[in-house]
Short mmCIF file of C-alpha atoms in Angstrom, two decimals:
data_model
loop_
_atom_site.label_atom_id
_atom_site.label_comp_id
_atom_site.label_asym_id
_atom_site.label_seq_id
_atom_site.Cartn_x
_atom_site.Cartn_y
_atom_site.Cartn_z
CA MET A 2 0.31 0.07 -0.23
CA ASN A 3 1.03 3.46 -1.25
CA ASP A 4 0.43 5.83 2.04
CA THR A 5 1.63 9.46 2.34
CA ARG A 6 2.86 10.77 5.33
CA ILE A 7 3.12 14.02 6.96
CA VAL A 8 6.77 13.61 8.19
CA GLN A 9 7.59 17.20 9.59
CA VAL A 10 5.99 20.62 10.40
CA ALA A 11 7.71 24.16 10.76
CA LYS A 12 6.92 27.92 11.14
CA GLN A 13 8.52 30.45 11.04
CA LEU A 14 8.15 34.03 12.39
CA PRO A 15 8.84 37.54 9.94
CA PRO A 16 11.15 39.77 12.26
CA PHE A 17 8.32 42.26 12.98
CA SER A 18 6.03 41.85 16.20
CA ARG A 19 2.78 43.93 17.55
CA GLU A 20 0.60 42.89 19.96
CA THR A 21 -3.33 44.65 19.51
CA LYS A 22 -3.05 47.45 22.09
CA ASP A 23 -0.35 48.72 20.44
CA ILE A 24 -1.26 49.08 17.38
CA LEU A 25 -4.83 50.90 18.57
CA PRO A 26 -2.51 54.42 18.32
CA PHE A 27 -1.71 53.53 14.98
CA VAL A 28 -5.41 52.61 14.03
CA GLU A 29 -7.33 55.72 15.36
CA LEU A 30 -4.28 57.97 14.02
CA TRP A 31 -4.92 56.23 9.72
CA LEU A 32 -9.09 57.18 10.98
CA ALA A 33 -8.94 60.76 12.75
CA GLY A 34 -10.46 61.75 10.05
CA GLN A 35 -13.42 59.29 9.64
CA GLU A 36 -16.35 59.86 12.65
CA LYS A 37 -16.17 59.68 15.42
CA ARG A 38 -18.99 56.80 15.60
CA PHE A 39 -17.23 54.78 13.08
CA GLN A 40 -13.67 55.52 14.68
CA ARG A 41 -15.05 53.89 18.42
CA LYS A 42 -16.46 50.28 16.33
CA VAL A 43 -13.65 50.34 14.56
CA LEU A 44 -11.68 50.07 17.46
CA LYS A 45 -13.76 47.68 19.03
CA ILE A 46 -13.20 45.29 16.15
CA PHE A 47 -9.83 45.10 16.42
CA GLN A 48 -9.45 44.37 20.60
CA GLY A 49 -12.65 41.68 20.28
CA ALA A 50 -11.03 39.88 17.31
CA ALA A 51 -9.25 37.27 19.76
CA VAL A 52 -6.21 38.37 18.29
CA ASP A 53 -3.19 39.39 21.08
CA LYS A 54 -0.37 39.38 18.97
CA ARG A 55 0.47 40.00 14.73
CA TYR A 56 3.51 39.57 13.02
CA SER A 57 4.78 41.32 9.63
CA ILE A 58 7.42 41.48 7.58
CA MET A 59 7.52 45.34 8.00
CA ASP A 60 6.96 47.63 10.54
CA PRO A 61 3.75 48.96 11.78
CA GLU A 62 4.98 52.38 10.42
CA ASP A 63 5.63 51.08 7.02
CA VAL A 64 2.01 48.72 7.48
CA PHE A 65 -0.05 52.43 8.03
CA SER A 66 2.36 54.71 5.49
CA VAL A 67 0.48 55.37 1.77
CA THR A 68 3.01 53.23 -0.92
CA SER A 69 1.99 51.92 -4.17
CA PHE A 70 1.43 48.93 -5.10
CA GLN A 71 4.64 48.57 -6.47
CA ASP A 72 6.16 49.31 -3.48
CA LYS A 73 4.11 46.78 -0.94
CA ASN A 74 4.46 43.71 -3.48
CA ALA A 75 8.18 44.83 -3.83
CA ILE A 76 8.55 44.33 -0.37
CA TYR A 77 6.77 41.08 -0.59
CA VAL A 78 8.81 39.65 -2.77
CA ARG A 79 11.92 40.52 -0.76
CA GLU A 80 10.58 39.52 2.29
CA VAL A 81 8.43 35.95 0.99
CA LYS A 82 11.89 34.73 -0.71
CA THR A 83 13.72 35.45 2.85
CA LEU A 84 10.88 33.72 5.41
CA GLY A 85 10.49 30.79 3.22
CA THR A 86 13.94 30.39 2.79
CA GLN A 87 14.26 30.57 6.72
CA VAL A 88 11.05 27.85 6.87
CA LEU A 89 12.34 25.56 4.29
CA GLN A 90 15.70 25.58 5.51
CA ASN A 91 14.56 24.82 9.13
CA ALA A 92 12.09 22.12 8.19
CA LEU A 93 14.53 19.50 6.55
CA GLN A 94 16.77 20.27 9.19
CA LYS A 95 14.20 18.54 11.70
CA ALA A 96 13.94 16.29 9.14
CA GLU A 97 17.41 15.38 8.13
CA TRP A 98 16.42 15.39 4.47
CA ALA A 99 18.89 17.36 2.31
CA ALA A 100 17.34 19.85 -0.38
CA ASP A 101 18.31 17.15 -3.33
CA THR A 102 16.49 14.71 -1.81
CA LEU A 103 13.08 17.05 -2.76
CA ASP A 104 10.93 15.57 -5.74
CA PHE A 105 8.36 17.37 -5.81
CA ILE A 106 7.74 21.38 -4.32
CA ILE A 107 4.56 23.24 -3.78
CA THR A 108 4.38 26.43 -2.48
CA VAL A 109 1.29 28.66 -1.81
CA SER A 110 0.29 32.28 -1.07
CA CYS A 111 -2.09 34.16 -2.41
CA THR A 112 -0.88 37.59 -0.65
CA GLY A 113 1.92 39.52 -3.29
CA ILE A 114 2.42 38.89 -7.13
CA MET A 115 6.01 36.78 -8.18
CA ILE A 116 6.31 35.27 -11.28
CA PRO A 117 8.74 33.60 -11.19
CA SER A 118 7.36 31.51 -8.21
CA LEU A 119 8.72 31.40 -4.69
CA ASP A 120 9.24 27.87 -5.58
CA ALA A 121 12.06 28.29 -8.37
CA TYR A 122 13.69 30.62 -5.80
CA LEU A 123 13.74 28.05 -3.03
CA ILE A 124 15.29 25.88 -5.88
CA ASP A 125 18.34 27.52 -6.40
CA ALA A 126 18.97 28.82 -2.50
CA LEU A 127 18.49 25.36 -1.62
CA GLY A 128 20.59 23.48 -4.28
CA MET A 129 17.85 21.50 -5.57
CA ARG A 130 17.73 18.78 -8.13
CA GLN A 131 16.97 20.66 -11.71
CA ASP A 132 14.81 17.60 -12.07
CA VAL A 133 12.61 18.38 -9.55
CA VAL A 134 8.96 18.80 -10.31
CA ARG A 135 7.38 22.43 -9.10
CA LEU A 136 3.96 23.67 -8.22
CA PRO A 137 2.61 27.31 -7.00
CA VAL A 138 -0.82 27.29 -5.44
CA THR A 139 -2.11 30.84 -5.68
CA GLU A 140 -5.50 32.40 -6.05
CA MET A 141 -6.83 30.11 -3.02
CA GLY A 142 -6.79 32.17 -0.25
CA CYS A 143 -6.80 30.77 3.05
CA ALA A 144 -8.00 26.69 2.31
CA ALA A 145 -5.03 26.72 0.10
CA GLY A 146 -2.06 25.08 2.86
CA ILE A 147 -4.60 22.43 2.72
CA SER A 148 -5.31 22.84 -0.76
CA GLY A 149 -1.28 22.22 -0.99
CA LEU A 150 -1.06 19.07 0.72
CA LEU A 151 -4.13 17.16 -1.35
CA TYR A 152 -1.23 17.95 -3.99
CA ALA A 153 1.20 16.35 -2.75
CA GLN A 154 -0.66 12.92 -0.89
CA ASN A 155 -1.81 13.22 -5.10
CA PHE A 156 2.00 13.37 -6.64
CA LEU A 157 3.52 11.15 -3.67
CA LYS A 158 0.64 8.89 -4.62
CA ALA A 159 1.27 8.24 -8.25
CA ASN A 160 5.06 8.51 -7.05
CA PRO A 161 6.41 6.04 -4.49
CA GLY A 162 9.13 6.61 -3.47
CA LYS A 163 9.23 9.91 -3.27
CA ARG A 164 9.23 13.62 -1.11
CA ALA A 165 7.86 16.67 -1.13
CA ALA A 166 7.36 19.81 0.31
CA VAL A 167 4.67 22.56 1.04
CA VAL A 168 6.13 25.78 1.86
CA ALA A 169 2.97 28.97 2.76
CA VAL A 170 4.33 31.84 2.50
CA GLU A 171 1.41 34.93 3.43
CA SER A 172 1.82 38.67 4.44
CA PRO A 173 -1.53 39.80 3.99
CA THR A 174 -0.31 43.05 5.87
CA ALA A 175 0.69 44.02 2.78
CA THR A 176 -2.25 43.80 0.89
CA PHE A 177 -3.69 46.19 3.71
CA GLN A 178 -5.46 49.39 1.49
CA LEU A 179 -5.01 52.53 3.46
CA ASN A 180 -7.86 54.26 1.25
CA ASP A 181 -10.31 51.48 1.89
CA PHE A 182 -12.93 52.36 5.03
CA SER A 183 -15.50 49.48 3.94
CA MET A 184 -15.97 46.89 6.98
CA ALA A 185 -14.70 44.43 4.89
CA ASN A 186 -10.63 46.31 5.56
CA MET A 187 -11.54 46.64 8.95
CA VAL A 188 -12.11 43.09 9.79
CA SER A 189 -9.86 41.82 7.92
CA ALA A 190 -7.16 44.80 9.14
CA ALA A 191 -8.56 43.52 12.58
CA ILE A 192 -7.29 39.47 12.23
CA PHE A 193 -4.54 38.99 9.70
CA GLY A 194 -0.92 38.80 9.78
CA ASP A 195 2.15 37.62 8.50
CA GLY A 196 4.04 33.95 8.78
CA ALA A 197 4.89 30.91 6.83
CA ALA A 198 4.44 26.99 7.21
CA CYS A 199 6.36 24.44 5.86
CA VAL A 200 4.84 20.67 5.56
CA LEU A 201 7.40 17.92 4.52
CA LEU A 202 5.48 15.05 2.95
CA SER A 203 6.41 11.12 1.95
CA SER A 204 5.01 8.01 0.28
CA GLU A 205 8.72 6.39 1.45
CA GLU A 206 8.25 2.83 2.95
CA ALA A 207 9.96 3.74 5.94
CA ALA A 208 8.85 7.14 6.43
CA GLU A 209 7.29 7.58 9.74
CA GLY A 210 4.22 9.89 10.57
CA PRO A 211 0.64 10.25 9.85
CA ARG A 212 -0.92 8.73 7.84
CA MET A 213 -3.41 10.75 4.96
CA CYS A 214 -6.25 8.60 4.55
CA GLY A 215 -8.24 10.76 2.40
CA SER A 216 -8.39 14.36 1.06
CA GLU A 217 -10.93 16.18 -0.39
CA MET A 218 -12.60 19.49 -1.81
CA TYR A 219 -16.00 20.54 -1.75
CA HIS A 220 -17.51 23.04 -3.39
CA PHE A 221 -20.67 25.80 -2.34
CA THR A 222 -21.99 26.70 -5.51
CA ASP A 223 -22.82 29.27 -6.39
CA THR A 224 -20.53 31.48 -3.87
CA THR A 225 -17.49 33.30 -5.33
CA HIS A 226 -18.74 36.69 -4.10
CA LEU A 227 -18.63 35.63 -0.69
CA MET A 228 -14.33 35.76 -0.34
CA GLY A 229 -11.31 37.14 -2.16
CA PHE A 230 -9.35 40.02 -3.84
CA ASP A 231 -10.77 42.50 -6.01
CA LEU A 232 -7.56 43.47 -8.10
CA THR A 233 -6.99 48.08 -7.61
CA ASP A 234 -4.85 49.96 -8.69
CA PHE A 235 -3.81 50.23 -5.28
CA GLY A 236 -2.96 46.85 -4.29
CA LEU A 237 -5.37 43.98 -3.54
CA GLN A 238 -8.42 44.98 -1.72
CA MET A 239 -9.93 42.18 0.67
CA ILE A 240 -13.80 40.91 -0.19
CA LEU A 241 -15.47 39.56 2.89
CA ASP A 242 -19.06 39.17 2.80
CA PRO A 243 -20.58 38.51 6.32
CA GLY A 244 -22.76 36.03 4.80
CA VAL A 245 -19.49 33.16 5.40
CA PRO A 246 -20.65 31.55 8.78
CA GLN A 247 -24.25 31.34 8.14
CA ALA A 248 -22.80 29.62 4.60
CA ILE A 249 -20.12 27.19 7.02
CA SER A 250 -23.35 27.08 9.08
CA ASP A 251 -25.66 25.67 6.35
CA HIS A 252 -23.46 22.97 4.05
CA PHE A 253 -21.45 22.30 7.66
CA PRO A 254 -23.36 18.21 7.81
CA ASN A 255 -22.50 17.78 4.32
CA ILE A 256 -18.04 19.22 4.73
CA VAL A 257 -18.25 16.26 7.27
CA HIS A 258 -20.09 13.81 7.77
CA PRO A 259 -19.95 11.85 4.01
CA PHE A 260 -16.78 12.60 3.93
CA LEU A 261 -16.25 10.76 6.69
CA GLU A 262 -18.12 7.78 6.16
CA LYS A 263 -16.19 7.59 3.08
CA TYR A 264 -12.36 6.99 5.07
CA GLY A 265 -14.97 4.20 7.08
CA THR A 266 -14.60 6.22 10.66
CA ASP A 267 -17.22 8.89 11.84
CA ILE A 268 -16.90 12.44 14.02
CA ASN A 269 -17.01 10.16 17.58
CA ASN A 270 -13.81 8.30 16.72
CA ILE A 271 -12.07 11.81 15.24
CA GLU A 272 -9.46 12.91 17.93
CA HIS A 273 -8.04 15.91 16.96
CA LEU A 274 -9.49 18.77 15.45
CA ILE A 275 -6.70 20.89 12.66
CA PHE A 276 -9.16 23.36 11.74
CA HIS A 277 -7.98 26.41 10.16
CA PRO A 278 -8.94 30.26 12.11
CA GLY A 279 -10.35 32.36 9.10
CA GLY A 280 -11.38 35.13 11.84
CA LYS A 281 -14.04 34.54 15.74
CA LYS A 282 -16.82 34.87 13.68
CA ILE A 283 -15.72 31.44 11.87
CA VAL A 284 -14.46 30.27 15.04
CA GLN A 285 -17.15 30.54 16.41
CA THR A 286 -19.98 29.13 14.13
CA VAL A 287 -17.56 26.15 13.84
CA GLU A 288 -16.90 25.71 17.86
CA GLY A 289 -20.49 25.93 18.27
CA LEU A 290 -21.07 23.35 15.36
CA PHE A 291 -18.42 20.44 16.68
CA GLY A 292 -19.04 21.62 20.26
CA GLU A 293 -22.65 19.34 19.60
CA LEU A 294 -20.27 16.86 18.40
CA GLY A 295 -18.38 17.24 22.28
CA LYS A 296 -15.18 18.25 20.16
CA ASN A 297 -13.34 21.32 20.92
CA ILE A 298 -10.88 23.43 18.63
CA ASP A 299 -8.89 24.72 21.60
CA ASP A 300 -6.29 25.08 19.63
CA THR A 301 -7.56 26.58 16.39
CA LYS A 302 -8.65 29.36 18.91
CA GLU A 303 -4.98 29.70 20.69
CA VAL A 304 -3.23 29.76 17.39
CA LEU A 305 -5.67 33.05 16.16
CA ARG A 306 -4.81 34.89 19.78
CA ARG A 307 -1.12 34.06 18.58
CA TYR A 308 -0.90 35.32 15.46
CA GLY A 309 -3.88 36.19 13.49
CA ASN A 310 -5.37 34.72 10.47
CA MET A 311 -2.00 34.43 8.65
CA SER A 312 -4.29 32.61 5.55
CA SER A 313 -2.86 29.49 3.97
CA ALA A 314 -0.16 28.84 6.61
CA THR A 315 -2.81 29.12 9.83
CA VAL A 316 -4.00 25.54 9.80
CA LEU A 317 0.05 24.80 9.46
CA TYR A 318 0.43 26.27 12.72
CA VAL A 319 -2.02 24.24 13.97
CA LEU A 320 -1.60 21.14 12.48
CA GLU A 321 2.67 22.18 14.00
CA ARG A 322 0.76 22.02 17.59
CA PHE A 323 -0.39 18.46 17.06
CA MET A 324 2.58 17.74 15.69
CA LYS A 325 4.22 18.21 18.93
CA LYS A 326 2.34 16.59 21.15
CA HIS A 327 2.69 13.12 19.47
CA PRO A 328 -0.95 11.40 19.30
CA LYS A 329 -1.03 8.10 20.38
CA PRO A 330 -1.27 5.51 17.74
CA GLY A 331 -4.45 4.81 16.04
CA GLU A 332 -5.52 8.54 16.95
CA LYS A 333 -7.33 9.59 13.93
CA GLY A 334 -7.61 14.02 13.08
CA LEU A 335 -10.00 15.90 10.95
CA MET A 336 -8.34 18.58 9.56
CA LEU A 337 -10.08 21.65 7.91
CA SER A 338 -10.44 24.94 6.02
CA PHE A 339 -11.97 26.82 4.57
CA GLY A 340 -11.46 29.61 1.21
CA PRO A 341 -12.77 31.94 -1.45
CA GLY A 342 -14.44 29.34 -3.76
CA PHE A 343 -16.29 28.76 -1.64
CA SER A 344 -14.62 25.92 -1.04
CA ALA A 345 -14.58 23.72 1.75
CA GLN A 346 -11.04 21.63 1.88
CA ARG A 347 -10.21 18.78 4.03
CA ILE A 348 -8.08 15.66 5.52
CA LEU A 349 -8.61 12.67 7.66
CA LEU A 350 -5.61 11.90 9.07
CA GLU A 351 -4.15 8.77 11.05
CA TRP A 352 -0.62 8.14 14.24
#
């Protein structure tokens, strides 16, 4: 049987960080020209976002200063290369793998634009083989951390004895729009932070780590308007529909139960919930739904509190927490994330 196993997970945070309380003066300054009631409402959103701290590829002074899309994207390109290199090196070191043993590299990001994509730079920086297969995953937003694992599994299933790396690097602060006073921009500014994660996977017989028993996408029809970015002259402008939590709630039973049934189990047998923390409202919605099933998503809430929503990388931070706990052999985990499309992506793991 050709199993795909998750061998190692590593994370890497960018150099700048601020606690939410220290960001509030910047927010007040930014909103100085807006009506007082609006200012109070936005400050409340920041204070109630369940995010205590976030990290960034640039200093808050730079985030809150007007720069062109070109300038912000140039910072994104420069810093993403650094973070991507650091996190991949970190993961390879932990797994005791040489970079030239990788057969497949997937890079994941939706918060900036670079061609060639990040994987090309990583191949050079780490001295990978010339026949390594590359796949950049873009435009899939928060769901793409799981998308990357799903594509890696498909590659490894078809190619026994191979190794793959998924590298997710995101900088939502590079997309922050100073001239956009919509609620979508306020909410995203309050919940998002920057970060990188790397997952190493293998279809080698001797590989150790949780086995990917099943993985699937689930597409919500006629929901392309719920989430995404509009590309404007000022950069990537956030689209975030208030209907997202309700859409998740409506589809939840169809997302979870048939998937688990297909792979011969059910929610009662799932010990570990590895859920992407989209934001406070989505977390509350999913927590309520899982709570009814007697499950908790404490690790998800803790990742949101410590780092904010780092788009595609966030669910991999939750996975890293579970890997460190060394679950018992036979225990199962369900990975779940949501993203633009609108879609839910799921993986069933067994330790």
